[in-house]
PDB file of C-alpha atoms and ligand atoms in Angstrom:
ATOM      1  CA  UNK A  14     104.229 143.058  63.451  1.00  0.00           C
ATOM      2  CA  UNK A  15     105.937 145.770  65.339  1.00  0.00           C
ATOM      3  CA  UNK A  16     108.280 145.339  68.038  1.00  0.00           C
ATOM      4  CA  UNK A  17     105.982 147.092  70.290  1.00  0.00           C
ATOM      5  CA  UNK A  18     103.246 144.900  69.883  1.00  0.00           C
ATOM      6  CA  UNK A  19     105.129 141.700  69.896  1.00  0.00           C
ATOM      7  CA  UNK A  20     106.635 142.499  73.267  1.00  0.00           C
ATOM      8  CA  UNK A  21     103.028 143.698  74.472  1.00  0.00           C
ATOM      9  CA  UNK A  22     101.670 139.668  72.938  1.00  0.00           C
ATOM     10  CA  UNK A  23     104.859 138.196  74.591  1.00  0.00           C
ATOM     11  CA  UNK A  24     104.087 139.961  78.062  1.00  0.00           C
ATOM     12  CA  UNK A  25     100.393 138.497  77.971  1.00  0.00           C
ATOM     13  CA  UNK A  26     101.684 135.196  77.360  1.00  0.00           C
ATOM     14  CA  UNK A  27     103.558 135.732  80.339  1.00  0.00           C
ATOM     15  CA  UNK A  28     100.904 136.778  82.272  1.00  0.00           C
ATOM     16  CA  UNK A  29      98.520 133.675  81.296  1.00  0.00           C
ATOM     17  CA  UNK A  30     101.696 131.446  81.752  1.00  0.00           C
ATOM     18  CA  UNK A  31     101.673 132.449  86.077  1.00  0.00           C
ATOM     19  CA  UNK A  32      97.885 133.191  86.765  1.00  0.00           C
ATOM     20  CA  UNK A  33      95.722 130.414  88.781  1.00  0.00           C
ATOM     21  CA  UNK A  34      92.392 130.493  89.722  1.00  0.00           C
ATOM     22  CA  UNK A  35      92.090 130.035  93.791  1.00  0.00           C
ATOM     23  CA  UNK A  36      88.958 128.701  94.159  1.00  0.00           C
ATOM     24  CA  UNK A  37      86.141 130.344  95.985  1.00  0.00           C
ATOM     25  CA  UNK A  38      82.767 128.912  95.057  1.00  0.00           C
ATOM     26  CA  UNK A  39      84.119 126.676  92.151  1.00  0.00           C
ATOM     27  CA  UNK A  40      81.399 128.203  90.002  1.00  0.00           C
ATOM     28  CA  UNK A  41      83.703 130.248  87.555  1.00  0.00           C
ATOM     29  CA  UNK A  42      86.692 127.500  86.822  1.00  0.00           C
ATOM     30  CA  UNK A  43      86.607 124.615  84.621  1.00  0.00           C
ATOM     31  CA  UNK A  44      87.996 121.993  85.540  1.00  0.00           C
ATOM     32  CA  UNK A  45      89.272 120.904  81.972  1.00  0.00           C
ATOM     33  CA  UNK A  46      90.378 123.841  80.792  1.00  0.00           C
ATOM     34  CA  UNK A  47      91.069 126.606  83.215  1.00  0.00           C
ATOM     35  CA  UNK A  48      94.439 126.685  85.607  1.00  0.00           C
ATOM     36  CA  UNK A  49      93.952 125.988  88.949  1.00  0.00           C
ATOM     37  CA  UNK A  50      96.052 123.102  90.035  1.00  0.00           C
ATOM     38  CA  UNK A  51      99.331 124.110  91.972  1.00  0.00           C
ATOM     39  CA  UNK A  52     101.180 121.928  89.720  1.00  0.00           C
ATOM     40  CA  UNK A  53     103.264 122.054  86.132  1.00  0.00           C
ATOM     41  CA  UNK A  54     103.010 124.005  83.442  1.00  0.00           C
ATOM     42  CA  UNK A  55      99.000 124.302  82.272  1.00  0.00           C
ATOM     43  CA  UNK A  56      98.031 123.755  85.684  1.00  0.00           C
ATOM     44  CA  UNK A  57      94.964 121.884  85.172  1.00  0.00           C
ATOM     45  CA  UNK A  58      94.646 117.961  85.492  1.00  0.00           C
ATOM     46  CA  UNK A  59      96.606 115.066  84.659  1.00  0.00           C
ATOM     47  CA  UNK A  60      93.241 112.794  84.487  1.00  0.00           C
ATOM     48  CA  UNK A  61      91.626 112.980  80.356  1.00  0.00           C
ATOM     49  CA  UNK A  62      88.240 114.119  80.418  1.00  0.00           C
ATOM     50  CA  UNK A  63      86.702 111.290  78.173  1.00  0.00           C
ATOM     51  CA  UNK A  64      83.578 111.079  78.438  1.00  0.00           C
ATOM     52  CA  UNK A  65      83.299 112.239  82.011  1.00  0.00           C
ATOM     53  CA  UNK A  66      79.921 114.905  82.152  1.00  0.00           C
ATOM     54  CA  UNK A  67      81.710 117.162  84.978  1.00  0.00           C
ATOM     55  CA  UNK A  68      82.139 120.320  83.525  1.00  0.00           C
ATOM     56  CA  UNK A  69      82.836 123.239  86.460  1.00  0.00           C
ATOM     57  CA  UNK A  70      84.814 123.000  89.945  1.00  0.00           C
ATOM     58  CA  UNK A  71      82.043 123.904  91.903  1.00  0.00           C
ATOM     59  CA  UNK A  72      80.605 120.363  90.663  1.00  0.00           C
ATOM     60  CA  UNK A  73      83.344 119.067  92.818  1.00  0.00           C
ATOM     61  CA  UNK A  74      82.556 120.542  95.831  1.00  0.00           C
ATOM     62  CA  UNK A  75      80.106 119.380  98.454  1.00  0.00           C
ATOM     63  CA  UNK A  76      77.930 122.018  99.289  1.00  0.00           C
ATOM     64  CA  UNK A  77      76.231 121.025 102.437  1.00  0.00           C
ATOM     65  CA  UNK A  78      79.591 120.692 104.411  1.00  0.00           C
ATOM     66  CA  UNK A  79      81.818 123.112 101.608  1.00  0.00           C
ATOM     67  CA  UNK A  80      84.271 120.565 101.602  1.00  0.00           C
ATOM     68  CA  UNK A  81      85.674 118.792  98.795  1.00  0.00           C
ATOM     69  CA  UNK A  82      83.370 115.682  97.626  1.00  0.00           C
ATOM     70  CA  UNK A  83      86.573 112.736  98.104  1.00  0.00           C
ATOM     71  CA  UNK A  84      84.292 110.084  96.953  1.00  0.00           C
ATOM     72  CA  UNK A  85      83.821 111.715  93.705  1.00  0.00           C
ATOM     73  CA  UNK A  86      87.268 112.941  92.978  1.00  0.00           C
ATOM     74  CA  UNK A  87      88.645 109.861  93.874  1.00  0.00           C
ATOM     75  CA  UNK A  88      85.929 108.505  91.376  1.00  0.00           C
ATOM     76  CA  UNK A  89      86.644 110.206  88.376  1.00  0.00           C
ATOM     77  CA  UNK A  90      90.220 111.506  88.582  1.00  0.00           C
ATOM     78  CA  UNK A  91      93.835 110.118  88.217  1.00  0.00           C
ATOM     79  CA  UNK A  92      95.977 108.857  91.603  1.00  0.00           C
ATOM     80  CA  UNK A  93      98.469 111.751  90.671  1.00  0.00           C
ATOM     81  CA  UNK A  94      95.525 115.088  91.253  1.00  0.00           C
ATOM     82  CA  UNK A  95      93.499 113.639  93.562  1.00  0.00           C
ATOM     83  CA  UNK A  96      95.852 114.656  96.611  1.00  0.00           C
ATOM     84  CA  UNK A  97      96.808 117.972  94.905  1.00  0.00           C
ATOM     85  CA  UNK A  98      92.654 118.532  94.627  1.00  0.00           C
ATOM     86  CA  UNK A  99      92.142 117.637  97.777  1.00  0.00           C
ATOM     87  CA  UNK A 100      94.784 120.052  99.302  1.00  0.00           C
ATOM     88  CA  UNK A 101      93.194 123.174  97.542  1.00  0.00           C
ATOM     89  CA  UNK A 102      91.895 125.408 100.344  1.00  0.00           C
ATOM     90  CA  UNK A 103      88.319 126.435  99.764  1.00  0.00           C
ATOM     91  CA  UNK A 104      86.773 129.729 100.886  1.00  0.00           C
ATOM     92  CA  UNK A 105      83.498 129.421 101.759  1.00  0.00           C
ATOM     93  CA  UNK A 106      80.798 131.983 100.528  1.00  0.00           C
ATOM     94  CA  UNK A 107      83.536 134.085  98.263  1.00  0.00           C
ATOM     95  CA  UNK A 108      83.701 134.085  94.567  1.00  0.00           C
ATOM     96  CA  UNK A 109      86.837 132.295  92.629  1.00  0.00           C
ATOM     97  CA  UNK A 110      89.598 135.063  91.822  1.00  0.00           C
ATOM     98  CA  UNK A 111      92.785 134.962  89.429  1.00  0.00           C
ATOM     99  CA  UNK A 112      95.875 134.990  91.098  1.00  0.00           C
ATOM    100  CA  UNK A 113      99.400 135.102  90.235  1.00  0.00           C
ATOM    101  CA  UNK A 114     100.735 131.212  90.914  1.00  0.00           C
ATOM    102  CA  UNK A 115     104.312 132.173  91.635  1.00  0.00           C
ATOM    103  CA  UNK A 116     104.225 134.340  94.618  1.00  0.00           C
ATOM    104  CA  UNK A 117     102.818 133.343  98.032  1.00  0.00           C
ATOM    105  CA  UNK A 118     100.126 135.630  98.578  1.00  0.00           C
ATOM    106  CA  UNK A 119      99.365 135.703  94.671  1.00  0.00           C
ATOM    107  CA  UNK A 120     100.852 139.063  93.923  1.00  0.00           C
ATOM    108  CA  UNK A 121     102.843 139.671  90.498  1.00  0.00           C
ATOM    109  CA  UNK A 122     105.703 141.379  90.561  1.00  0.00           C
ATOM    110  CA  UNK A 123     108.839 141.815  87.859  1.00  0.00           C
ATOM    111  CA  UNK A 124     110.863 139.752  89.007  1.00  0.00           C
ATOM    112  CA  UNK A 125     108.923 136.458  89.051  1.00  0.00           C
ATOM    113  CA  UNK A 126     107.560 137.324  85.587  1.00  0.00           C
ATOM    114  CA  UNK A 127     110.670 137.098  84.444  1.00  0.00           C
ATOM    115  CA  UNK A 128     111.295 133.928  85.714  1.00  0.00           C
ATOM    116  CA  UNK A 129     108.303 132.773  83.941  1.00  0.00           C
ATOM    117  CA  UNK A 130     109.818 134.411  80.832  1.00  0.00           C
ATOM    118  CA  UNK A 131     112.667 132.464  81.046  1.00  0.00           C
ATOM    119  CA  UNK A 132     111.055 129.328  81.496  1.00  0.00           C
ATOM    120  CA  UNK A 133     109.119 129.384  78.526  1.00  0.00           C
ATOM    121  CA  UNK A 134     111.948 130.678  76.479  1.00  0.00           C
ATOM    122  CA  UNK A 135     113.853 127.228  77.815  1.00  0.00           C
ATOM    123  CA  UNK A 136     110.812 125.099  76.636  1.00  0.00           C
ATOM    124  CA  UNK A 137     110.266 126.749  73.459  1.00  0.00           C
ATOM    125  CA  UNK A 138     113.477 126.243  72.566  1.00  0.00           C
ATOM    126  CA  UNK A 139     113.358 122.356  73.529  1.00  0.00           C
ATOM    127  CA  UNK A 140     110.242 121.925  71.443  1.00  0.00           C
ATOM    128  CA  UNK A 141     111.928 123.599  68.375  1.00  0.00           C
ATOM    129  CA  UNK A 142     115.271 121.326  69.150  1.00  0.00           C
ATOM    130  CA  UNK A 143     112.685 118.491  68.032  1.00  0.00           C
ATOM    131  CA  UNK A 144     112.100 120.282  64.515  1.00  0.00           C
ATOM    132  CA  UNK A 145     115.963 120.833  63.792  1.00  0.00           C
ATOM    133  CA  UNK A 146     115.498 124.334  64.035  1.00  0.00           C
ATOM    134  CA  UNK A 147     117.308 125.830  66.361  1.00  0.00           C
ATOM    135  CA  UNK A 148     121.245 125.366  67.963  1.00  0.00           C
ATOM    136  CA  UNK A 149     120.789 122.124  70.530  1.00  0.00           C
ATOM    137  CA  UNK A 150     121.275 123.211  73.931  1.00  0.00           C
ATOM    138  CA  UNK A 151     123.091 119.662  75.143  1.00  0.00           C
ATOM    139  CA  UNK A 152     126.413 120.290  76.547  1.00  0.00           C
ATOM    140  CA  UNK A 153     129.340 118.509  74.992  1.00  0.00           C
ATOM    141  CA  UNK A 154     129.949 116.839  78.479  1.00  0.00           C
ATOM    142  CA  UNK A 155     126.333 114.634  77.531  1.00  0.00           C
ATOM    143  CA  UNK A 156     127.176 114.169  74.086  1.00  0.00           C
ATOM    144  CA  UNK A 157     130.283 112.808  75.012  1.00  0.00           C
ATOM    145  CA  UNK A 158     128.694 110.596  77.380  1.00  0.00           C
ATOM    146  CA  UNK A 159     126.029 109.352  74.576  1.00  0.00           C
ATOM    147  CA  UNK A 160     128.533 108.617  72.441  1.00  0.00           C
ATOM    148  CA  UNK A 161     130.877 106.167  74.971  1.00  0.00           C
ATOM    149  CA  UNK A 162     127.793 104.214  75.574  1.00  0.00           C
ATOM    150  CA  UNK A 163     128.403 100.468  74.304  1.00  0.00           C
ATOM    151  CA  UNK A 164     125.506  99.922  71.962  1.00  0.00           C
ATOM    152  CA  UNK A 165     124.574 100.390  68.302  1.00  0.00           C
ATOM    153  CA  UNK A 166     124.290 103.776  66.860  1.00  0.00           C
ATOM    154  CA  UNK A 167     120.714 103.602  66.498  1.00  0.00           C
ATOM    155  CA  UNK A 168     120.698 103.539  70.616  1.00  0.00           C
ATOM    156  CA  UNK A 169     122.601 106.468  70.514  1.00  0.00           C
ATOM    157  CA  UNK A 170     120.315 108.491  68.136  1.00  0.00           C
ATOM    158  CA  UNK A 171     117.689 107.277  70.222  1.00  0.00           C
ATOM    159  CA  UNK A 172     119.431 108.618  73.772  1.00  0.00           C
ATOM    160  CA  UNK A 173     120.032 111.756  71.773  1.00  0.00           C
ATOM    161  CA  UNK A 174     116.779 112.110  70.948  1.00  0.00           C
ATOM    162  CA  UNK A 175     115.417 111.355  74.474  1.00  0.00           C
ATOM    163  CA  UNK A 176     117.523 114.418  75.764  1.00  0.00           C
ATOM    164  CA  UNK A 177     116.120 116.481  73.653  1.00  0.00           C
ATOM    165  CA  UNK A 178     112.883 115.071  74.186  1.00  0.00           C
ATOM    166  CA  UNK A 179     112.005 115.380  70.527  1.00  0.00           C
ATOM    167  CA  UNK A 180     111.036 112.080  69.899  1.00  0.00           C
ATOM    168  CA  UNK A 181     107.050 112.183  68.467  1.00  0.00           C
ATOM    169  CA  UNK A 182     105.405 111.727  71.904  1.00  0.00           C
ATOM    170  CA  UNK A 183     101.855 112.698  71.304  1.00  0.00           C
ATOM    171  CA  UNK A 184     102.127 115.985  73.821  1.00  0.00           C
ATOM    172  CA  UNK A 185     104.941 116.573  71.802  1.00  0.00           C
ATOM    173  CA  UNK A 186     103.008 116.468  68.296  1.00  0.00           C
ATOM    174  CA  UNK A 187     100.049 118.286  69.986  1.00  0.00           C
ATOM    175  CA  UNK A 188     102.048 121.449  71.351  1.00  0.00           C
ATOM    176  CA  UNK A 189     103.493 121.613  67.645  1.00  0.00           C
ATOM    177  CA  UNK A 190      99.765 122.685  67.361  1.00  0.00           C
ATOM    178  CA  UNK A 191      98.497 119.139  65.939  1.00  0.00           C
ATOM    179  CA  UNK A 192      95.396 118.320  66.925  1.00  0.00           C
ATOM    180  CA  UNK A 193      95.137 114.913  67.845  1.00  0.00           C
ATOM    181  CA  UNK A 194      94.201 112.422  71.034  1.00  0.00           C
ATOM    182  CA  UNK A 195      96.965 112.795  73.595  1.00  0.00           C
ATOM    183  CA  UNK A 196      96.255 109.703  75.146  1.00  0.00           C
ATOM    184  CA  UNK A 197      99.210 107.518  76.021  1.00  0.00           C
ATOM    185  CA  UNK A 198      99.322 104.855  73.265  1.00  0.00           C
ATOM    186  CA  UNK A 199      99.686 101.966  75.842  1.00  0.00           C
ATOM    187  CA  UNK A 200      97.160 102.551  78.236  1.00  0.00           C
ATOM    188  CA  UNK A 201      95.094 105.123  76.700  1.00  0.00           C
ATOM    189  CA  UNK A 202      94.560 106.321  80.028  1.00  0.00           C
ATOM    190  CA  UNK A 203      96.956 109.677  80.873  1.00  0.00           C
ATOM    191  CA  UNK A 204      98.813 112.531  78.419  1.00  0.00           C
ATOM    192  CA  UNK A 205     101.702 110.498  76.736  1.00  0.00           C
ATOM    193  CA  UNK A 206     104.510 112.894  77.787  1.00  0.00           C
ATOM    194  CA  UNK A 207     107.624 111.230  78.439  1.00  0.00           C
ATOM    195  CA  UNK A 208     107.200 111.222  82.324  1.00  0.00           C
ATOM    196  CA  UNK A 209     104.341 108.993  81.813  1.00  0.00           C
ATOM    197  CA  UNK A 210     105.085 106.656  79.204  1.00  0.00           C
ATOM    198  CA  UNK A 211     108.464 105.844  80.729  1.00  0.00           C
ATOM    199  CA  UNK A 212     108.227 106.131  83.545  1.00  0.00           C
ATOM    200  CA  UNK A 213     104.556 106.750  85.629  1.00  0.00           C
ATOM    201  CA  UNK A 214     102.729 104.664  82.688  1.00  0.00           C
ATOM    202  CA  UNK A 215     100.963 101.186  85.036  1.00  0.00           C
ATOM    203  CA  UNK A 216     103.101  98.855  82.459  1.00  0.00           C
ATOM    204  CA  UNK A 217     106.115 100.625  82.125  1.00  0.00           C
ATOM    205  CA  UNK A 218     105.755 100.170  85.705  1.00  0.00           C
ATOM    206  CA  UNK A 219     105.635  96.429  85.763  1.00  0.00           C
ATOM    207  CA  UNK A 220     108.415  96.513  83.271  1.00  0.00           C
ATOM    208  CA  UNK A 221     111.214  98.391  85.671  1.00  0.00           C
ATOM    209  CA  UNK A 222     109.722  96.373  88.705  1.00  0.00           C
ATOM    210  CA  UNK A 223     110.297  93.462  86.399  1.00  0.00           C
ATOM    211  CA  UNK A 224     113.887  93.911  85.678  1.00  0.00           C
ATOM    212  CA  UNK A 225     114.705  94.798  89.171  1.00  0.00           C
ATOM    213  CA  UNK A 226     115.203  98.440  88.444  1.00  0.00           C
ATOM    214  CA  UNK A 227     112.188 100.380  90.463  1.00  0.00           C
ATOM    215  CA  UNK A 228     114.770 101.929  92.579  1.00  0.00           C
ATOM    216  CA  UNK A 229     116.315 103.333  89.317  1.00  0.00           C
ATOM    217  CA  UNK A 230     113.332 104.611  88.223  1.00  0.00           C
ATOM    218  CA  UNK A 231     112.482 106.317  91.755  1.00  0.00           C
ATOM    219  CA  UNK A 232     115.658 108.153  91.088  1.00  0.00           C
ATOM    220  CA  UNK A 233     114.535 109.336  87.833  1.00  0.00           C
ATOM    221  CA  UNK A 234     111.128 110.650  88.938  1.00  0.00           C
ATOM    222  CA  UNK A 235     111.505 113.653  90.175  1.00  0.00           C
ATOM    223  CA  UNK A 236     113.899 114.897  87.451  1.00  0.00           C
ATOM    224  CA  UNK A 237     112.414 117.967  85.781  1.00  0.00           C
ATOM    225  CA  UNK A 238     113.041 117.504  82.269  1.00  0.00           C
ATOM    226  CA  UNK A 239     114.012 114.804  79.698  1.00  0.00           C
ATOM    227  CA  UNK A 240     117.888 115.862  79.464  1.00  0.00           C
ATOM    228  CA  UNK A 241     118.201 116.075  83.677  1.00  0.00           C
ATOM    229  CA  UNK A 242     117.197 112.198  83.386  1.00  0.00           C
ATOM    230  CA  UNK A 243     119.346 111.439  80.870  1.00  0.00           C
ATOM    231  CA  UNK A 244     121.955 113.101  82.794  1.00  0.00           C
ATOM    232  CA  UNK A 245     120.942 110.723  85.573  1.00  0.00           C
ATOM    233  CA  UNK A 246     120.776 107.095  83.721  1.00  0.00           C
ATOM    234  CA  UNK A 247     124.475 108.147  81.851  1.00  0.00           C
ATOM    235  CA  UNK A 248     125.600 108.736  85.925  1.00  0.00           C
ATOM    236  CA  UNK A 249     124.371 105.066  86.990  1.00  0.00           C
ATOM    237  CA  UNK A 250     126.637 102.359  87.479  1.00  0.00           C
ATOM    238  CA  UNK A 251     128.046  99.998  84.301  1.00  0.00           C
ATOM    239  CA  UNK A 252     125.126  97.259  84.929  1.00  0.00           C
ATOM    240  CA  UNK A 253     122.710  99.213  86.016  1.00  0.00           C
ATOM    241  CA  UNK A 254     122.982 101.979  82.986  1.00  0.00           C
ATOM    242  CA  UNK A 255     122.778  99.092  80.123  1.00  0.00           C
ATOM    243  CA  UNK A 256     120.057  97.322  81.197  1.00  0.00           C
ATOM    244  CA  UNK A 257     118.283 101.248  81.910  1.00  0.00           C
ATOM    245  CA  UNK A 258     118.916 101.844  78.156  1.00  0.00           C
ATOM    246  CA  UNK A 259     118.258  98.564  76.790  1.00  0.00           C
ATOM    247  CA  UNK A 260     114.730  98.915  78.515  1.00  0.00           C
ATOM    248  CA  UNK A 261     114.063 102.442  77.586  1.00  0.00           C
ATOM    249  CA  UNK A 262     115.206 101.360  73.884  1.00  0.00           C
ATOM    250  CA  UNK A 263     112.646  98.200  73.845  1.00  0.00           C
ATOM    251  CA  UNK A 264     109.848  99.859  75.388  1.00  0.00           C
ATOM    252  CA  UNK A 265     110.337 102.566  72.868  1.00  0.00           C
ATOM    253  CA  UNK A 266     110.299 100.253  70.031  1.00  0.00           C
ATOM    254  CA  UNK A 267     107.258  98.385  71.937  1.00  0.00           C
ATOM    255  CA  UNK A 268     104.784 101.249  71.737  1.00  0.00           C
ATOM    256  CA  UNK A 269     105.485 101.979  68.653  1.00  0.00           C
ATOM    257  CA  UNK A 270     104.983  98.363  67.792  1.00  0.00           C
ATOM    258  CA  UNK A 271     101.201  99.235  67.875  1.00  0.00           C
ATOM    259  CA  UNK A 272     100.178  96.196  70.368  1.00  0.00           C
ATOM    260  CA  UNK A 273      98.594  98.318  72.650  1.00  0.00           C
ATOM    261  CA  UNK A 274      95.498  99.205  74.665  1.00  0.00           C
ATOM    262  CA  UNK A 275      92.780  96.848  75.396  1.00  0.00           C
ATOM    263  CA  UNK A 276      95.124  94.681  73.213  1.00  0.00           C
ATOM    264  CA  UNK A 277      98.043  95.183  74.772  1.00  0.00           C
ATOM    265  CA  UNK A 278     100.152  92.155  75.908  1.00  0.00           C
ATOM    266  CA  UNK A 279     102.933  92.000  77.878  1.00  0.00           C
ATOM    267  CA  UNK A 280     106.079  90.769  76.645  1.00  0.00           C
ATOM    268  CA  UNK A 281     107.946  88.959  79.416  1.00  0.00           C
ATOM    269  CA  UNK A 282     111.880  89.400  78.517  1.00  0.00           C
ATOM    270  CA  UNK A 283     114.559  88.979  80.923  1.00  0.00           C
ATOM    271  CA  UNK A 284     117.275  91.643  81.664  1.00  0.00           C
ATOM    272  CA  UNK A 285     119.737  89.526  79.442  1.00  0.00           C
ATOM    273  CA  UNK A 286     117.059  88.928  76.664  1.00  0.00           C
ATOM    274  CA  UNK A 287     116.570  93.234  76.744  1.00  0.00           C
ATOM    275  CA  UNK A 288     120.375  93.389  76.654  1.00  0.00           C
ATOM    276  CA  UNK A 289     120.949  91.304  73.847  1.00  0.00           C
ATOM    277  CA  UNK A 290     117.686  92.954  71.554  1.00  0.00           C
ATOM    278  CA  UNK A 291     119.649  96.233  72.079  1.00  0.00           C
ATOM    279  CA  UNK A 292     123.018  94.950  70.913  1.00  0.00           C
ATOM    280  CA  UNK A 293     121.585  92.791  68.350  1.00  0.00           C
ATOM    281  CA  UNK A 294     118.116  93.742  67.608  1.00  0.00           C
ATOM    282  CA  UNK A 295     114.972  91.683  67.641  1.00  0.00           C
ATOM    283  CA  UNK A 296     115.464  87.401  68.068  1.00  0.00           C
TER     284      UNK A 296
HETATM  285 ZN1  LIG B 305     100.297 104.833  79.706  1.00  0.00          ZN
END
């Protein structure tokens, strides 16, 4: 392929990458597959579609007052998009329009483009980090910090990975282009990124509550990628970092495990029982 036309294919990428639909009538979006929430990358919900029969926005909308229908959002959608949903201005009698989702009034320009550009570059490169392919982006200062942790090598391998965020996630196997359910492997309710299964996932949940550590994982929430959270749990105090690791280690091992689901049972471990599985594997 030429150089010309690669830039021209890289430019529409861009271009789909910052558009958003702002919703007029709701009869033109989908709601599974189209962008139009104000949030993350694909814009479009956190909630799976399963077997849910709503197809189009304007399904969501309650014509006689042209407000949004709450009782139905809040019905069928996740705790995370029903606020965002809600929030979406709607403009009554006007069709939905494409707009660009980085600028205010929905204007491209250069400049934020490039941004975008940027962006994607950064995650490309993270997703090929996970397939060996390409030099790994993690400052020394990190690996350094890795590598001073107390615990078995394996850990380590394991924290590297999680900076990376190249361990086999299933929204990491999917955008390697695998087709495959994306459903967390615990719950089976939400996208198994890494936000979610360690952190935003209902038992994961009960786990840090569990082991005293929510306020550890409200730190972590907002961080905006895997390595900025790594980044975070190396920075936390002796105690505090261990028992972080030893739980992200377990619960690691835990899904994998395969008890999950309508199945899934929770495994009640102290903080000194998690500590000692990670230094000395499995009792
Ligand atoms: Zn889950």
């Amino acid at each position: 392929m030429s150089y010309v036309w690669r830039s021209i294919l890289k430019g529409l990428e861009v271009l789909k990458e910052g558009l958003i639909w702002r919703i007029g009538d709701g009869s033109n979006v989908n709601i599974w597959k189209d962008p139009w929430l104000p949030r993350g990358v694909t814009r479009q919900p956190s909630t799976h579609k399963g077997d849910c029969e709503l197809e189009m926005v304007t399904e969501l909308i309650d014509t006689s007052s042209f407000s949004w229908n709450q009782a139905l959002i809040t019905q069928h959608f996740h705790l995370d998009d029903v606020p965002l949903i809600l929030s979406i201005p709607l403009r009554a009698q006007s069709e939905d329009f494409i707009a660009w989702h980085f600028d205010g009034r929905g204007l491209f320009s250069v400049k934020s483009a490039y941004k975008v550009h940027v962006e994607m570059l950064k995650r490309e490169q993270s997703f090929q980090v996970g397939q060996g392919s390409v030099a790994i982006p993690v400052s020394t200062e990190v690996f350094k910090k890795i590598w001073k942790v107390q615990c078995p090598p394996k850990t380590h391998h394991f924290l590297w990975r999680l900076a990376h965020n190249s361990h086999p996630l299933y929204m990491n196997i999917a955008r390697r282009g695998v087709e495959l359910d994306t459903r967390c492997a615990v719950c089976h309710k939400f996208f198994e990124d890494g936000g979610h299964l360690f952190l935003n996932c209902k038992f994961a949940k009960q786990r840090w509550r569990g082991l005293l550590l929510e306020d550890v994982r409200l730190k972590l929430l907002p961080c905006q990628s895997a390595l900025e959270m790594l980044e975070e749990v190396l920075d936390l105090p002796e105690k505090d970092k261990l028992l972080t690791i030893a739980f992200l280690w377990n619960w690691w091992q835990e899904r994998n495990r395969g008890n999950h689901g309508e199945n899934y049972q929770s495994i009640d471990r102290s903080s000194t029982q998690y500590v000692d599985t990670l230094m000395n594997g499995p009792q």
